[in-house]
Tab-separated table of C-alpha atoms in Angstrom:
chain	number	residue	atom	x	y	z
A	1431	UNK	CA	-51.746	-155.714	-126.888
A	1432	UNK	CA	-51.741	-155.752	-123.104
A	1433	UNK	CA	-51.659	-152.507	-121.195
A	1434	UNK	CA	-51.438	-152.020	-117.466
A	1435	UNK	CA	-54.012	-149.928	-115.638
A	1436	UNK	CA	-53.391	-147.880	-112.530
A	1437	UNK	CA	-51.387	-149.950	-110.024
A	1438	UNK	CA	-53.758	-148.911	-107.229
A	1439	UNK	CA	-56.523	-150.986	-108.821
A	1440	UNK	CA	-56.014	-154.468	-107.445
A	1441	UNK	CA	-59.599	-155.532	-106.778
A	1442	UNK	CA	-62.565	-154.980	-109.103
A	1443	UNK	CA	-66.245	-155.806	-108.738
A	1444	UNK	CA	-67.977	-156.867	-111.948
A	1445	UNK	CA	-71.776	-156.733	-111.797
A	1446	UNK	CA	-73.086	-158.428	-114.935
A	1447	UNK	CA	-76.154	-160.659	-115.241
A	1448	UNK	CA	-74.621	-162.708	-118.081
A	1449	UNK	CA	-72.015	-164.937	-116.441
A	1450	UNK	CA	-70.098	-165.574	-119.683
A	1451	UNK	CA	-69.740	-161.840	-120.304
A	1452	UNK	CA	-68.660	-161.383	-116.674
A	1453	UNK	CA	-66.003	-164.085	-117.057
A	1454	UNK	CA	-64.742	-162.471	-120.255
A	1455	UNK	CA	-64.533	-159.135	-118.471
A	1456	UNK	CA	-62.645	-160.813	-115.632
A	1457	UNK	CA	-60.069	-162.164	-118.095
A	1458	UNK	CA	-59.615	-158.743	-119.675
A	1459	UNK	CA	-59.209	-157.118	-116.252
A	1460	UNK	CA	-56.596	-159.731	-115.357
A	1461	UNK	CA	-54.720	-158.876	-118.561
A	1462	UNK	CA	-54.841	-155.230	-117.489
A	1463	UNK	CA	-53.139	-156.070	-114.184
A	1464	UNK	CA	-56.094	-156.495	-111.801
A	1465	UNK	CA	-55.231	-159.111	-109.171
A	1466	UNK	CA	-58.734	-159.958	-107.892
A	1467	UNK	CA	-62.041	-159.842	-109.772
A	1468	UNK	CA	-65.258	-160.339	-107.811
A	1469	UNK	CA	-68.171	-161.356	-110.043
A	1470	UNK	CA	-71.787	-160.737	-109.099
A	1471	UNK	CA	-74.805	-161.478	-111.266
A	1472	UNK	CA	-77.361	-159.741	-108.997
A	1473	UNK	CA	-77.593	-156.516	-107.021
A	1474	UNK	CA	-77.873	-158.535	-103.808
A	1475	UNK	CA	-74.627	-160.418	-104.464
A	1476	UNK	CA	-72.829	-157.207	-105.493
A	1477	UNK	CA	-73.868	-155.542	-102.220
A	1478	UNK	CA	-72.566	-158.553	-100.274
A	1479	UNK	CA	-69.215	-158.342	-102.076
A	1480	UNK	CA	-68.866	-154.593	-101.469
A	1481	UNK	CA	-69.635	-155.108	-97.774
A	1482	UNK	CA	-67.224	-158.029	-97.356
A	1483	UNK	CA	-64.248	-157.227	-99.611
A	1484	UNK	CA	-62.086	-154.221	-100.381
A	1485	UNK	CA	-62.904	-153.062	-103.907
A	1486	UNK	CA	-60.890	-150.439	-105.786
A	1487	UNK	CA	-63.192	-150.134	-108.792
A	1488	UNK	CA	-66.453	-151.562	-110.133
A	1489	UNK	CA	-67.902	-152.212	-113.577
A	1490	UNK	CA	-71.693	-152.212	-113.449
A	1491	UNK	CA	-74.012	-153.455	-116.169
A	1492	UNK	CA	-76.936	-151.025	-116.085
A	1493	UNK	CA	-79.737	-153.425	-117.028
A	1494	UNK	CA	-79.788	-156.647	-115.021
A	1495	UNK	CA	-83.006	-158.124	-116.358
A	1496	UNK	CA	-85.587	-157.396	-113.661
A	1497	UNK	CA	-83.457	-154.779	-111.900
A	1498	UNK	CA	-80.860	-152.088	-112.528
A	1499	UNK	CA	-77.472	-151.535	-110.924
A	1500	UNK	CA	-78.402	-148.086	-109.593
A	1501	UNK	CA	-78.571	-149.228	-105.940
A	1502	UNK	CA	-75.044	-150.603	-106.199
A	1503	UNK	CA	-73.910	-147.349	-107.842
A	1504	UNK	CA	-75.362	-145.410	-104.897
A	1505	UNK	CA	-73.570	-147.665	-102.414
A	1506	UNK	CA	-70.263	-147.282	-104.246
A	1507	UNK	CA	-70.642	-143.502	-104.376
A	1508	UNK	CA	-71.318	-143.413	-100.622
A	1509	UNK	CA	-68.118	-145.404	-100.036
A	1510	UNK	CA	-66.046	-143.266	-102.406
A	1511	UNK	CA	-65.380	-146.167	-104.802
A	1512	UNK	CA	-65.010	-145.243	-108.470
A	1513	UNK	CA	-67.034	-147.182	-111.029
A	1514	UNK	CA	-68.221	-147.190	-114.601
A	1515	UNK	CA	-71.258	-148.533	-116.411
A	1516	UNK	CA	-71.626	-150.958	-119.292
A	1517	UNK	CA	-74.754	-151.357	-121.337
A	1518	UNK	CA	-75.998	-153.277	-124.322
A	1519	UNK	CA	-78.638	-150.599	-124.899
A	1520	UNK	CA	-77.381	-147.201	-126.019
A	1521	UNK	CA	-79.832	-144.655	-124.601
A	1522	UNK	CA	-82.881	-146.865	-124.173
A	1523	UNK	CA	-82.518	-146.922	-120.412
A	1524	UNK	CA	-82.463	-143.443	-118.895
A	1525	UNK	CA	-79.941	-142.892	-116.150
A	1526	UNK	CA	-80.945	-140.847	-113.106
A	1527	UNK	CA	-79.567	-137.309	-113.370
A	1528	UNK	CA	-76.822	-137.732	-110.767
A	1529	UNK	CA	-75.478	-140.829	-112.568
A	1530	UNK	CA	-75.368	-139.382	-116.093
A	1531	UNK	CA	-71.775	-138.164	-115.729
A	1532	UNK	CA	-70.463	-141.614	-114.755
A	1533	UNK	CA	-68.288	-143.042	-117.547
A	1534	UNK	CA	-70.030	-145.669	-119.662
A	1535	UNK	CA	-69.127	-148.054	-122.459
A	1536	UNK	CA	-71.392	-150.072	-124.689
A	1537	UNK	CA	-71.242	-153.811	-125.229
A	1538	UNK	CA	-69.538	-155.509	-126.796
A	1539	UNK	CA	-66.474	-154.117	-125.041
A	1540	UNK	CA	-62.789	-154.741	-125.656
A	1541	UNK	CA	-59.602	-154.479	-123.632
A	1542	UNK	CA	-59.167	-150.958	-125.005
A	1543	UNK	CA	-62.683	-149.771	-124.171
A	1544	UNK	CA	-62.572	-151.325	-120.696
A	1545	UNK	CA	-59.187	-149.724	-120.031
A	1546	UNK	CA	-60.573	-146.376	-121.244
A	1547	UNK	CA	-63.598	-146.739	-118.952
A	1548	UNK	CA	-61.336	-147.216	-115.944
A	1549	UNK	CA	-59.094	-144.311	-116.925
A	1550	UNK	CA	-62.127	-142.041	-117.424
A	1551	UNK	CA	-63.529	-142.956	-114.004
A	1552	UNK	CA	-60.310	-141.804	-112.337
A	1553	UNK	CA	-59.971	-138.498	-114.206
A	1554	UNK	CA	-60.154	-135.450	-111.935
A	1555	UNK	CA	-63.640	-134.018	-111.795
A	1556	UNK	CA	-65.479	-137.304	-112.172
A	1557	UNK	CA	-68.208	-137.907	-109.605
């Protein structure tokens, strides 16, 4: 089952420290109608992508091994770019208060859960 996401979402940043998971997410996003997926495995690379490319949405893995994606989340918020979190750890990693309302899905994800994450991030009233 392939569903299309909002047509305004043409370019997505995926920040995921596991490259195979990132590639899988890229394939799912392509099936959902995203034209360009930028993959970053580190905060540094994600920041470079956000600075150099137009991004309509971002999917951020919370725990990136030795770092978290919170700095990228802050940068996206400052730029007015919607995003959502993914995590393999339910509530083990506490989100800062101002990021707790950001939509989040747990791994493993599916086309349906990823599509729902994007839809939730664009609902009125989301940060």
